[in-house]
Coordinates of C-alpha atoms in Angstrom, one line a residue:
X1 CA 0.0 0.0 0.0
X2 CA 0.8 3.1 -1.1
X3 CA 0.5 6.1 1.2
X4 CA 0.8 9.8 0.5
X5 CA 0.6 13.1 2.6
X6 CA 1.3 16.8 1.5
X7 CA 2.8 19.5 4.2
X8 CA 3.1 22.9 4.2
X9 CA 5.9 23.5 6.5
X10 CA 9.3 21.5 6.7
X11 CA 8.3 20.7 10.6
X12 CA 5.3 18.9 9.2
X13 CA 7.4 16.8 7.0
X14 CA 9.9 15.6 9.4
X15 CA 7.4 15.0 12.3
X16 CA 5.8 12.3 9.4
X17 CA 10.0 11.1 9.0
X18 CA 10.2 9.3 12.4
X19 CA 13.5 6.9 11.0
X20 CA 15.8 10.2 11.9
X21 CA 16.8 12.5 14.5
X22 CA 17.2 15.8 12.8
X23 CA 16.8 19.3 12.8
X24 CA 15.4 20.9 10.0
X25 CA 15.6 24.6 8.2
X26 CA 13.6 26.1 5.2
X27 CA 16.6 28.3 3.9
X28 CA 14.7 31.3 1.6
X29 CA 11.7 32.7 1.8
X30 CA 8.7 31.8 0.1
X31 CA 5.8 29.3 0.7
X32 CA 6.8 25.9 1.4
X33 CA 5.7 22.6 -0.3
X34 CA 6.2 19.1 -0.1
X35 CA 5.1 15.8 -1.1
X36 CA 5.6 12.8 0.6
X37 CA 5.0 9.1 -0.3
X38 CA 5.8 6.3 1.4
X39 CA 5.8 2.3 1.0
X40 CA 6.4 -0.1 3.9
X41 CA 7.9 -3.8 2.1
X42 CA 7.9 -5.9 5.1
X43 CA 10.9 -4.8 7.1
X44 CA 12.3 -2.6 4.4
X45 CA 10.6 1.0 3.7
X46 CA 10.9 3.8 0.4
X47 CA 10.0 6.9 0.7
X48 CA 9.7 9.6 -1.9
X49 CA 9.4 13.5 -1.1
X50 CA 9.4 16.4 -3.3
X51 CA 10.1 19.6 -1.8
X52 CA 9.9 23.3 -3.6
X53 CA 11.9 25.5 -2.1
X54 CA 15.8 25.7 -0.2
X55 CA 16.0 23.4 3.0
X56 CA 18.6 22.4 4.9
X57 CA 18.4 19.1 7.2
X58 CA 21.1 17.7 10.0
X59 CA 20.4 14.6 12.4
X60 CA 21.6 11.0 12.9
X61 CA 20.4 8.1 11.6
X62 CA 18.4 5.4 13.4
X63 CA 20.5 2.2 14.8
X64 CA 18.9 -0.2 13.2
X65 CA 19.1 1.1 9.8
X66 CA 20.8 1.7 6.3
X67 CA 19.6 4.8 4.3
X68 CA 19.8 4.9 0.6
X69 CA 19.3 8.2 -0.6
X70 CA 19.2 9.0 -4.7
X71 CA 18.0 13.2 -5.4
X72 CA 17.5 14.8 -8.5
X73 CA 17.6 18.4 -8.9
X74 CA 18.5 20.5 -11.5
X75 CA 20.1 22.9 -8.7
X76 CA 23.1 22.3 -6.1
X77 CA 23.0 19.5 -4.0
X78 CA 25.1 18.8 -0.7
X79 CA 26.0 16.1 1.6
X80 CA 28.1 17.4 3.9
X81 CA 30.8 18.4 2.0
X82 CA 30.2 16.8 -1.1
X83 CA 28.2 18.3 -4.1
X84 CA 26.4 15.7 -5.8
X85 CA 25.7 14.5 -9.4
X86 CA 23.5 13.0 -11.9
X87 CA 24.9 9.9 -10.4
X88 CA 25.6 9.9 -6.8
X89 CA 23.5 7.9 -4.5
X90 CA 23.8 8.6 -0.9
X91 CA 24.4 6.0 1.8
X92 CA 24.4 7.1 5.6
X93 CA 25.2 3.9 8.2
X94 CA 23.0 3.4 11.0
X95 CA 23.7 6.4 13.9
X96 CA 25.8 8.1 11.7
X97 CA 25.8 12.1 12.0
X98 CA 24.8 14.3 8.0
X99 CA 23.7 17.1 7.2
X100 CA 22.5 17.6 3.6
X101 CA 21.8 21.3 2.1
X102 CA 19.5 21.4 -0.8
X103 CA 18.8 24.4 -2.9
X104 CA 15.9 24.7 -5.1
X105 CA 13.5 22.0 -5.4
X106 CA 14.2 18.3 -5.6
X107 CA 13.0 14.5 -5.9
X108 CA 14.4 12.7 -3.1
X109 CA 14.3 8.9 -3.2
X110 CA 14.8 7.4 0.0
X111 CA 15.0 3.5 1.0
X112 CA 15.6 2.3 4.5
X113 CA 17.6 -1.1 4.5
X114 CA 17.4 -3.1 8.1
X115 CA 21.3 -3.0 9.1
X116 CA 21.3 -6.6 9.6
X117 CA 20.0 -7.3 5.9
X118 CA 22.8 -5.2 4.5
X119 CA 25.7 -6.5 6.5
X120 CA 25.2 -10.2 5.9
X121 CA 25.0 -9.4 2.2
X122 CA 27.7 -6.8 1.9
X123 CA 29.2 -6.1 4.9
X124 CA 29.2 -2.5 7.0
X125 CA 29.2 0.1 4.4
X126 CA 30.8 3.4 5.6
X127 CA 28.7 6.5 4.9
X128 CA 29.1 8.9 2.5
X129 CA 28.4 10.0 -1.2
X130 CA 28.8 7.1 -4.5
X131 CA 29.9 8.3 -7.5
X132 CA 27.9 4.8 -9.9
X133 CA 30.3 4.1 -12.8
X134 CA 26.8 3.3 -15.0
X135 CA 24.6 6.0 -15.4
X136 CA 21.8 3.1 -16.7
X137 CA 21.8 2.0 -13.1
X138 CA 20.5 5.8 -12.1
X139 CA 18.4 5.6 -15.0
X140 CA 16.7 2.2 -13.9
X141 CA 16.0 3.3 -10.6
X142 CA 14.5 6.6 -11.6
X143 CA 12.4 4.4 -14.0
X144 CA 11.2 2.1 -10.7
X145 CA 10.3 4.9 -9.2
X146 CA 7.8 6.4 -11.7
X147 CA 6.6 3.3 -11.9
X148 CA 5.6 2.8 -8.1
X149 CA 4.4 6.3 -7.4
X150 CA 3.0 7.9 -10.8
X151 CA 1.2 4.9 -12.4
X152 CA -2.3 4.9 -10.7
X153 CA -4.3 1.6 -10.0
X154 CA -1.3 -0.9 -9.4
X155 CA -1.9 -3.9 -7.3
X156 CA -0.9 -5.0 -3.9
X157 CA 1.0 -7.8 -5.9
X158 CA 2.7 -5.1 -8.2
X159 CA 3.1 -2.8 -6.0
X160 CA 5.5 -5.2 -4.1
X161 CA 6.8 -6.6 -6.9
X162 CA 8.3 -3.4 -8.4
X163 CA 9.4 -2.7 -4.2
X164 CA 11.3 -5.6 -4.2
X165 CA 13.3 -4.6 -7.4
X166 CA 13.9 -0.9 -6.3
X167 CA 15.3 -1.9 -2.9
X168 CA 17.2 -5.0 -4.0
X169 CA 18.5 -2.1 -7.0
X170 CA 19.5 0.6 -4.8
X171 CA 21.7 -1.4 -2.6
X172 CA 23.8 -3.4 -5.5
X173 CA 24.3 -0.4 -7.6
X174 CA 27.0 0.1 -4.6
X175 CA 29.0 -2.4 -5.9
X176 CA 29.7 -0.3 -9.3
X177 CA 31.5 2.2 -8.3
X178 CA 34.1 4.8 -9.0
X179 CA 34.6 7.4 -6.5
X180 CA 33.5 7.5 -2.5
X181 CA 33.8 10.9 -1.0
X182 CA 34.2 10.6 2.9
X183 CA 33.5 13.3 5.4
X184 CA 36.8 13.5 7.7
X185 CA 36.0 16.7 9.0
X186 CA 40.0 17.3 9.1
X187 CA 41.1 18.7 6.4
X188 CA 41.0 22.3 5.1
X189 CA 38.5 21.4 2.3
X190 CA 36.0 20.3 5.2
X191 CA 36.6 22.9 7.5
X192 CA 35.9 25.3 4.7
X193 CA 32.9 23.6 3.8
X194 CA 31.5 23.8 7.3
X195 CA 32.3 27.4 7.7
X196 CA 30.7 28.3 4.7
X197 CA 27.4 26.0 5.4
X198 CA 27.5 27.8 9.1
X199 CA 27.7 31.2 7.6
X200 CA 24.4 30.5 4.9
X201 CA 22.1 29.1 7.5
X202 CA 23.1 32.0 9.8
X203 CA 22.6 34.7 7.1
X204 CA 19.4 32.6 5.7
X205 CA 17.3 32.1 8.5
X206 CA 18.4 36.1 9.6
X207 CA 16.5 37.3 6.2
X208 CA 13.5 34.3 6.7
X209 CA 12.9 36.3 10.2

């Protein structure tokens, strides 16, 4: 079963989100909208949310979970200090600290993986943004995805069916890699990337108020 909600303030959102701990900002002014849909696959979860306007979120994630996070955008994406691409999925390890800035509106896929499902298949996979060598496997997601939540009258067979693929999808495209970036908070690159993030959310939320 498919559910779906729509919210017209970030707090609204992330009060439905209960897999996270995080504190959440609506960066620019304007009148906020969101989206949210959500399937529940027997112990595994995806959630979809549109959002129109700048946010910024920062929390840590659940203990007994994996997040796999894929956005599209056509503006600026972080995670922590990594901008992301066409073909970047996210992954954040269970009680692991992010923070995510997104500017403009964006399609945010999210699928929560039980930790202990990931780790006997692929071991404990450190957090952080994957670069996937085949742009086909992006593509193939984003087409599961319309699939789930655009196509109207879908069965309760289907609609787990097509579940199954997208969650089974989202963690093997991990596997086909090229690039991890890691958040050490260490080096200069970081610490400017923090100082810049603290700056924007300080001068943003002065001009919201």
């Amino acid at each position: 079963m498919i559910t779906h909600y729509q919210f017209h303030s970030i707090e609204e959102l992330f009060n439905k989100i209960d897999h996270v701990d995080s504190n959440d900002l609506q960066l620019k002014k304007g009148i906020y909208l969101s989206d949210f849909s959500q399937i529940i696959c027997e112990d595994s979860m995806i959630q979809r949310v549109y959002t129109n306007i700048s946010t910024s979120c920062e929390g840590v994630s659940r203990s007994d979970y994996y997040m796999f996070i894929l956005v599209t955008s056509k503006d600026k994406q972080i995670f922590r200090n990594c901008t992301l691409n066409y073909s970047s999925i996210i992954v954040i390890k269970p009680l692991s600290e992010y923070e995510k800035i997104s500017f403009g509106e964006n399609h945010t896929l999210v699928v929560y993986v039980p930790k202990t499902k990931v780790e006997e298949r692929f071991g404990s996979i450190q957090t952080g943004v994957y670069d996937i060598k085949e742009e086909k496997d992006i593509n193939i997601l984003l087409h599961l995805t319309s699939k789930l939540f655009n196509q109207k009258l879908l069965t309760t067979d289907i609609i787990s069916y097509l579940s199954s693929l997208l969650i089974d999808k989202m963690q093997t495209v991990i596997n086909n890699i090229y690039n991890i970036c890691n958040n050490c908070k260490q080096c200069n690159s970081c610490k400017q990337f923090y100082d810049v993030v603290h700056f924007m959310k300080k001068e943003y939320k002065n001009h919201i108020d």
